[in-house]
GROMACS .gro file of C-alpha atoms in nm:
model
  343
    1MET     CA    1  -2.227   7.742   5.911
    2LEU     CA    2  -2.029   7.471   5.774
    3TYR     CA    3  -2.312   7.389   5.540
    4LEU     CA    4  -2.347   7.728   5.409
    5LYS     CA    5  -1.941   7.742   5.348
    6ARG     CA    6  -1.967   7.402   5.132
    7CYS     CA    7  -2.265   7.567   4.907
    8MET     CA    8  -2.038   7.884   4.840
    9ALA     CA    9  -1.757   7.657   4.765
   10LEU     CA   10  -1.987   7.456   4.549
   11ILE     CA   11  -2.101   7.764   4.353
   12ALA     CA   12  -1.750   7.855   4.316
   13MET     CA   13  -1.648   7.507   4.191
   14ILE     CA   14  -1.942   7.534   3.934
   15PHE     CA   15  -1.857   7.880   3.780
   16VAL     CA   16  -1.497   7.849   3.770
   17SER     CA   17  -1.335   7.656   3.517
   18PRO     CA   18  -1.165   7.313   3.683
   19LEU     CA   19  -0.833   7.379   3.585
   20PHE     CA   20  -0.839   7.690   3.751
   21ALA     CA   21  -0.903   7.768   4.134
   22ALA     CA   22  -1.068   8.133   4.210
   23ASP     CA   23  -0.765   8.305   4.308
   24GLU     CA   24  -0.584   8.227   3.982
   25GLN     CA   25  -0.832   8.418   3.758
   26LEU     CA   26  -0.779   8.777   3.647
   27GLY     CA   27  -1.071   8.804   3.396
   28GLU     CA   28  -1.202   8.666   3.131
   29GLY     CA   29  -0.948   8.407   2.929
   30MET     CA   30  -0.662   8.531   3.145
   31VAL     CA   31  -0.462   8.335   3.433
   32ASN     CA   32  -0.148   8.458   3.607
   33PRO     CA   33   0.201   8.453   3.478
   34GLY     CA   34   0.376   8.160   3.512
   35TYR     CA   35   0.025   7.945   3.601
   36VAL     CA   36   0.056   7.582   3.552
   37ASP     CA   37  -0.251   7.356   3.509
   38ARG     CA   38  -0.306   7.133   3.812
   39PRO     CA   39  -0.354   6.787   3.729
   40ALA     CA   40  -0.745   6.757   3.674
   41TRP     CA   41  -0.743   6.434   3.928
   42PHE     CA   42  -0.633   6.692   4.229
   43LYS     CA   43  -0.941   6.697   4.474
   44GLN     CA   44  -1.171   6.988   4.433
   45SER     CA   45  -1.116   7.036   4.825
   46PHE     CA   46  -1.325   7.292   5.062
   47LEU     CA   47  -1.016   7.273   5.233
   48ASP     CA   48  -1.121   7.202   5.575
   49ILE     CA   49  -0.805   7.021   5.627
   50ARG     CA   50  -0.969   6.821   5.907
   51GLU     CA   51  -1.237   6.653   5.677
   52ASP     CA   52  -0.989   6.597   5.403
   53VAL     CA   53  -0.799   6.399   5.666
   54ALA     CA   54  -1.059   6.211   5.811
   55GLU     CA   55  -1.233   6.132   5.431
   56ALA     CA   56  -0.916   5.996   5.308
   57SER     CA   57  -0.857   5.804   5.595
   58SER     CA   58  -1.208   5.651   5.549
   59GLU     CA   59  -1.096   5.506   5.185
   60SER     CA   60  -0.756   5.435   5.320
   61LYS     CA   61  -0.541   5.702   5.225
   62ARG     CA   62  -0.377   5.976   5.303
   63VAL     CA   63  -0.339   6.369   5.265
   64MET     CA   64  -0.095   6.513   5.066
   65LEU     CA   65  -0.102   6.877   5.041
   66TYR     CA   66   0.072   7.056   4.757
   67PHE     CA   67   0.198   7.395   4.828
   68TYR     CA   68   0.281   7.580   4.466
   69GLN     CA   69   0.317   7.919   4.322
   70ASP     CA   70   0.250   8.082   4.013
   71GLY     CA   71   0.624   8.149   3.807
   72CYS     CA   72   0.771   7.832   4.011
   73PRO     CA   73   1.013   7.635   3.762
   74TYR     CA   74   1.022   7.374   4.042
   75CYS     CA   75   0.616   7.324   4.051
   76GLU     CA   76   0.628   7.322   3.652
   77ARG     CA   77   0.886   7.045   3.704
   78LEU     CA   78   0.705   6.863   3.947
   79VAL     CA   79   0.388   6.874   3.727
   80ARG     CA   80   0.504   6.811   3.383
   81VAL     CA   81   0.771   6.567   3.435
   82ASN     CA   82   0.665   6.367   3.790
   83PHE     CA   83   0.250   6.385   3.709
   84ALA     CA   84   0.362   6.317   3.357
   85GLN     CA   85   0.445   5.960   3.431
   86HIS     CA   86   0.190   5.695   3.461
   87GLU     CA   87   0.338   5.511   3.799
   88ILE     CA   88   0.366   5.867   3.989
   89VAL     CA   89   0.012   5.943   3.910
   90GLU     CA   90  -0.140   5.588   3.997
   91LYS     CA   91   0.077   5.570   4.308
   92THR     CA   92  -0.022   5.915   4.400
   93ARG     CA   93  -0.403   5.853   4.308
   94SER     CA   94  -0.424   5.505   4.477
   95GLY     CA   95  -0.285   5.656   4.784
   96PHE     CA   96  -0.351   5.993   4.855
   97GLU     CA   97  -0.613   6.284   4.846
   98ALA     CA   98  -0.372   6.557   4.631
   99ILE     CA   99  -0.483   6.865   4.756
  100ALA     CA  100  -0.293   7.206   4.602
  101ILE     CA  101  -0.274   7.508   4.811
  102ASN     CA  102  -0.149   7.876   4.687
  103LEU     CA  103   0.128   7.983   4.872
  104TRP     CA  104   0.021   8.339   4.851
  105GLY     CA  105  -0.356   8.261   4.811
  106ASP     CA  106  -0.649   8.403   4.996
  107ARG     CA  107  -0.925   8.152   4.986
  108GLU     CA  108  -1.051   8.026   5.327
  109VAL     CA  109  -0.884   7.731   5.490
  110THR     CA  110  -1.006   7.546   5.833
  111GLY     CA  111  -0.672   7.411   5.991
  112LEU     CA  112  -0.586   7.116   6.183
  113LYS     CA  113  -0.716   7.249   6.489
  114GLY     CA  114  -1.023   7.392   6.336
  115GLU     CA  115  -0.891   7.769   6.316
  116VAL     CA  116  -1.004   7.937   6.029
  117THR     CA  117  -0.738   8.155   5.824
  118THR     CA  118  -0.616   8.180   5.501
  119GLU     CA  119  -0.422   7.955   5.226
  120LYS     CA  120  -0.104   8.220   5.281
  121GLN     CA  121  -0.176   8.218   5.634
  122PHE     CA  122  -0.194   7.848   5.684
  123ALA     CA  123   0.120   7.792   5.489
  124LYS     CA  124   0.304   8.051   5.716
  125SER     CA  125   0.155   7.797   5.974
  126LEU     CA  126   0.329   7.540   5.842
  127ARG     CA  127   0.607   7.713   5.802
  128VAL     CA  128   0.663   7.627   5.428
  129GLN     CA  129   0.902   7.859   5.268
  130PHE     CA  130   0.988   7.657   4.938
  131THR     CA  131   0.753   7.566   4.665
  132PRO     CA  132   0.667   7.325   4.563
  133THR     CA  133   0.657   7.210   4.925
  134LEU     CA  134   0.436   6.885   5.014
  135LEU     CA  135   0.275   6.773   5.323
  136PHE     CA  136   0.233   6.430   5.344
  137LEU     CA  137  -0.038   6.375   5.645
  138ASP     CA  138  -0.092   6.089   5.835
  139GLU     CA  139  -0.459   5.966   6.017
  140GLN     CA  140  -0.427   6.238   6.277
  141GLY     CA  141  -0.330   6.504   6.046
  142LYS     CA  142   0.044   6.497   6.172
  143VAL     CA  143   0.348   6.533   5.923
  144ALA     CA  144   0.479   6.197   5.817
  145LEU     CA  145   0.709   6.356   5.562
  146ARG     CA  146   0.753   6.686   5.411
  147VAL     CA  147   0.907   6.749   5.076
  148ASN     CA  148   1.080   7.079   5.009
  149GLY     CA  149   1.143   7.136   4.659
  150PHE     CA  150   1.151   6.891   4.385
  151TYR     CA  151   1.206   6.538   4.382
  152PRO     CA  152   1.296   6.356   4.064
  153PRO     CA  153   1.074   6.086   3.962
  154HIS     CA  154   1.294   5.820   4.113
  155LYS     CA  155   1.286   5.973   4.440
  156MET     CA  156   0.926   6.083   4.437
  157VAL     CA  157   0.797   5.739   4.413
  158ALA     CA  158   1.009   5.636   4.677
  159ALA     CA  159   0.875   5.930   4.901
  160LEU     CA  160   0.498   5.791   4.776
  161ASP     CA  161   0.605   5.460   4.868
  162TYR     CA  162   0.737   5.543   5.211
  163VAL     CA  163   0.406   5.743   5.323
  164ALA     CA  164   0.164   5.518   5.157
  165GLY     CA  165   0.315   5.183   5.332
  166LYS     CA  166   0.325   5.380   5.647
  167HIS     CA  167   0.687   5.335   5.675
  168GLU     CA  168   0.748   5.638   5.892
  169SER     CA  169   0.694   5.441   6.242
  170ALA     CA  170   0.993   5.248   6.140
  171GLY     CA  171   1.234   5.543   6.067
  172SER     CA  172   1.338   5.840   5.878
  173PHE     CA  173   1.284   5.877   5.489
  174ARG     CA  174   1.643   5.912   5.448
  175ASP     CA  175   1.735   5.568   5.564
  176TYR     CA  176   1.481   5.385   5.406
  177TYR     CA  177   1.564   5.591   5.086
  178ALA     CA  178   1.935   5.448   5.139
  179ARG     CA  179   1.814   5.106   5.205
  180LEU     CA  180   1.631   5.094   4.866
  181ALA     CA  181   1.883   5.292   4.644
  182PRO     CA  182   1.632   5.364   4.372
  183LYS     CA  183   1.819   5.373   4.034
  184PRO     CA  184   1.763   5.739   3.885
  185ALA     CA  185   1.651   5.769   3.500
  186SER     CA  186   1.904   5.773   3.227
  187GLY     CA  187   1.826   6.191   3.150
  188LYS     CA  188   1.860   6.067   2.761
  189LEU     CA  189   1.598   5.998   2.481
  190HIS     CA  190   1.626   5.681   2.343
  191ARG     CA  191   1.602   5.786   1.943
  192GLU     CA  192   1.760   5.492   1.749
  193PRO     CA  193   1.942   5.515   1.415
  194GLY     CA  194   1.654   5.331   1.233
  195TYR     CA  195   1.378   5.594   1.346
  196LEU     CA  196   1.287   5.897   1.146
  197GLN     CA  197   1.515   6.164   1.217
  198PRO     CA  198   1.463   6.542   1.293
  199THR     CA  199   1.348   6.748   1.172
  200LEU     CA  200   1.048   6.497   1.144
  201ASP     CA  201   0.791   6.494   0.863
  202LEU     CA  202   0.567   6.275   0.970
  203ARG     CA  203   0.330   6.311   0.681
  204ARG     CA  204   0.184   6.002   0.550
  205LYS     CA  205   0.197   5.877   0.173
  206ALA     CA  206   0.002   5.614  -0.021
  207GLY     CA  207   0.151   5.300   0.037
  208ALA     CA  208   0.344   5.382   0.308
  209LYS     CA  209   0.403   5.180   0.669
  210PRO     CA  210   0.188   5.278   0.943
  211LEU     CA  211   0.345   5.521   1.177
  212LEU     CA  212   0.414   5.444   1.547
  213VAL     CA  213   0.504   5.751   1.766
  214PHE     CA  214   0.698   5.712   2.101
  215PHE     CA  215   0.627   6.020   2.293
  216GLU     CA  216   0.859   6.072   2.588
  217GLN     CA  217   1.090   6.260   2.799
  218LYS     CA  218   1.422   6.265   2.929
  219GLN     CA  219   1.345   6.202   3.301
  220CYS     CA  220   1.166   5.864   3.260
  221ALA     CA  221   1.283   5.558   3.414
  222THR     CA  222   0.994   5.348   3.224
  223CYS     CA  223   1.113   5.484   2.890
  224ASP     CA  224   1.431   5.380   2.973
  225GLU     CA  225   1.314   5.027   3.051
  226LEU     CA  226   1.110   5.017   2.722
  227HIS     CA  227   1.423   5.062   2.493
  228GLY     CA  228   1.673   4.920   2.701
  229ASP     CA  229   1.474   4.563   2.761
  230THR     CA  230   1.147   4.548   2.571
  231LEU     CA  231   1.209   4.703   2.269
  232LYS     CA  232   1.553   4.499   2.210
  233ARG     CA  233   1.364   4.124   2.230
  234LYS     CA  234   1.345   3.965   1.900
  235PRO     CA  235   0.964   3.966   1.880
  236LEU     CA  236   0.956   4.326   1.941
  237GLN     CA  237   1.203   4.397   1.639
  238GLN     CA  238   1.013   4.201   1.432
  239ALA     CA  239   0.685   4.335   1.521
  240MET     CA  240   0.828   4.682   1.494
  241ALA     CA  241   0.929   4.625   1.142
  242TYR     CA  242   0.610   4.715   1.001
  243PHE     CA  243   0.618   5.053   1.075
  244ASP     CA  244   0.783   5.381   1.039
  245VAL     CA  245   0.886   5.479   1.409
  246ALA     CA  246   0.905   5.825   1.525
  247LEU     CA  247   1.014   5.951   1.931
  248VAL     CA  248   0.912   6.259   1.963
  249ASP     CA  249   1.007   6.474   2.321
  250ILE     CA  250   0.686   6.598   2.499
  251TRP     CA  251   0.893   6.933   2.621
  252SER     CA  252   1.064   7.008   2.300
  253ASN     CA  253   1.032   7.295   2.054
  254ASP     CA  254   1.163   7.121   1.793
  255PRO     CA  255   0.996   7.214   1.498
  256LEU     CA  256   0.768   6.878   1.308
  257ILE     CA  257   0.537   6.840   1.048
  258THR     CA  258   0.253   6.614   1.167
  259PRO     CA  259   0.073   6.278   1.032
  260ASP     CA  260  -0.183   6.511   0.865
  261GLY     CA  261   0.047   6.790   0.727
  262LYS     CA  262   0.044   7.071   0.995
  263ARG     CA  263   0.342   7.212   1.136
  264THR     CA  264   0.418   7.283   1.511
  265THR     CA  265   0.670   7.173   1.765
  266ALA     CA  266   0.695   6.863   1.956
  267ARG     CA  267   0.560   6.995   2.263
  268ASN     CA  268   0.237   7.155   2.117
  269TRP     CA  269   0.160   6.841   1.913
  270ALA     CA  270   0.193   6.627   2.225
  271LYS     CA  271  -0.083   6.880   2.406
  272GLN     CA  272  -0.290   6.882   2.105
  273MET     CA  273  -0.264   6.497   2.114
  274ASN     CA  274  -0.342   6.499   2.490
  275VAL     CA  275  -0.080   6.292   2.525
  276GLN     CA  276  -0.089   6.253   2.936
  277PHE     CA  277   0.195   5.991   3.021
  278THR     CA  278   0.533   5.889   2.907
  279PRO     CA  279   0.589   5.663   2.751
  280SER     CA  280   0.295   5.669   2.521
  281LEU     CA  281   0.284   5.500   2.210
  282LEU     CA  282   0.044   5.662   1.927
  283PHE     CA  283  -0.020   5.454   1.612
  284PHE     CA  284  -0.145   5.647   1.303
  285ASP     CA  285  -0.283   5.468   0.956
  286SER     CA  286  -0.159   5.546   0.615
  287THR     CA  287  -0.404   5.868   0.590
  288GLY     CA  288  -0.225   6.040   0.910
  289SER     CA  289  -0.513   5.938   1.129
  290GLU     CA  290  -0.476   5.770   1.468
  291THR     CA  291  -0.602   5.437   1.505
  292PHE     CA  292  -0.477   5.331   1.871
  293ARG     CA  293  -0.278   5.454   2.137
  294THR     CA  294  -0.116   5.250   2.490
  295GLU     CA  295  -0.072   5.501   2.786
  296ALA     CA  296  -0.026   5.264   3.069
  297TYR     CA  297   0.269   5.049   3.197
  298LEU     CA  298   0.316   4.760   2.962
  299ARG     CA  299   0.518   4.471   2.961
  300ALA     CA  300   0.655   4.316   2.626
  301PHE     CA  301   0.383   4.087   2.545
  302HIS     CA  302   0.126   4.386   2.577
  303VAL     CA  303   0.366   4.611   2.365
  304GLU     CA  304   0.394   4.349   2.075
  305SER     CA  305   0.008   4.276   2.105
  306ALA     CA  306  -0.031   4.630   2.039
  307MET     CA  307   0.150   4.655   1.762
  308LEU     CA  308   0.013   4.330   1.588
  309TYR     CA  309  -0.271   4.492   1.673
  310VAL     CA  310  -0.266   4.785   1.416
  311SER     CA  311  -0.029   4.629   1.176
  312SER     CA  312  -0.254   4.317   1.089
  313GLY     CA  313  -0.554   4.587   1.074
  314ALA     CA  314  -0.757   4.386   1.377
  315TYR     CA  315  -0.846   4.708   1.506
  316ASN     CA  316  -1.091   4.697   1.227
  317SER     CA  317  -1.286   4.425   1.309
  318GLU     CA  318  -1.197   4.400   1.694
  319PRO     CA  319  -1.274   4.716   1.866
  320GLU     CA  320  -1.166   4.576   2.206
  321PHE     CA  321  -0.790   4.540   2.224
  322GLN     CA  322  -0.769   4.345   2.572
  323ARG     CA  323  -1.011   4.096   2.386
  324PHE     CA  324  -0.738   4.056   2.084
  325VAL     CA  325  -0.462   4.014   2.347
  326GLN     CA  326  -0.673   3.722   2.516
  327GLY     CA  327  -0.743   3.556   2.133
  328ARG     CA  328  -0.392   3.590   2.079
  329ALA     CA  329  -0.303   3.442   2.441
  330ASP     CA  330  -0.535   3.148   2.361
  331GLN     CA  331  -0.392   3.086   2.050
  332LEU     CA  332  -0.016   3.082   2.178
  333HIS     CA  333  -0.146   2.855   2.443
  334GLU     CA  334  -0.308   2.611   2.235
  335GLN     CA  335   0.013   2.608   2.007
  336GLY     CA  336   0.210   2.494   2.333
  337ILE     CA  337   0.376   2.833   2.418
  338GLU     CA  338   0.374   2.961   2.750
  339VAL     CA  339   0.236   3.329   2.786
  340ASP     CA  340   0.420   3.536   3.067
  341LEU     CA  341   0.271   3.866   3.123
  342TRP     CA  342   0.515   3.981   3.309
  343LYS     CA  343   0.818   3.897   3.138
   0.00000   0.00000   0.00000
């Protein structure tokens, strides 16, 4: 029976787009109103929760159940704000198997006691009344932490660390969070006076500087750090002077003209460019073509190296950025200059 169920589930995965679960499809080219793509790295689960817990435990991970419903603005915020931040994605992927469950869905679920039920009945049995609800399960399938509703990024990071670190055995999340006292993001964009200003016209002209575009969002502590610390350092200021610089809010509907001359909005351009994380730094040449991008958390030396990699034209002769970084570090070392990658 279990083998048959797995076969049927596998067939469903093959014939349904990986972005959409079977219950979300209304017909060719149509999805439910308010549907928001779940991250592609979520587990394609057979929804036997006991097996999911066992498999996660064998990989030194835990299970995170994400209960959602279409048209839920807070679910959209969780996916588009929190899961657009590299730190949160890395912590979630390294510590958890993330499984999405539709609050009103009819897919078959095998529960923690072996009972066969549906998504909506499973949610009801766990008293899920809000979306999003995140249930973090321990190695026995017990709830180590329940998150009702949307947590802003700094609190989401604390929740992930609390469960991944198995701190529930030492006390409540409330006490853990109070001790940690994480600083929230500023909630603002850091568009400096020297940047290109809206309405953005990013078209490249003959002889123009290369273009550096910061793709960011307001609730982004890493963006705060980038502008509040990294970019204020003198070597970074000098490196950035070789570029025209623009900042694009990935969720804004502000109009702009792209480097290759297309009229669109900031939000649509970010989607078209497949920007997954904030901050992302994208570099464009004088023809409007992308030459390089960074999408990970980088400290000052690597951010400066990325700018030099593009402004010097080194990307044309050295396709491996890490080789360029290592070569630069070696040269500085030979000159007696100490390189600390974490400063």
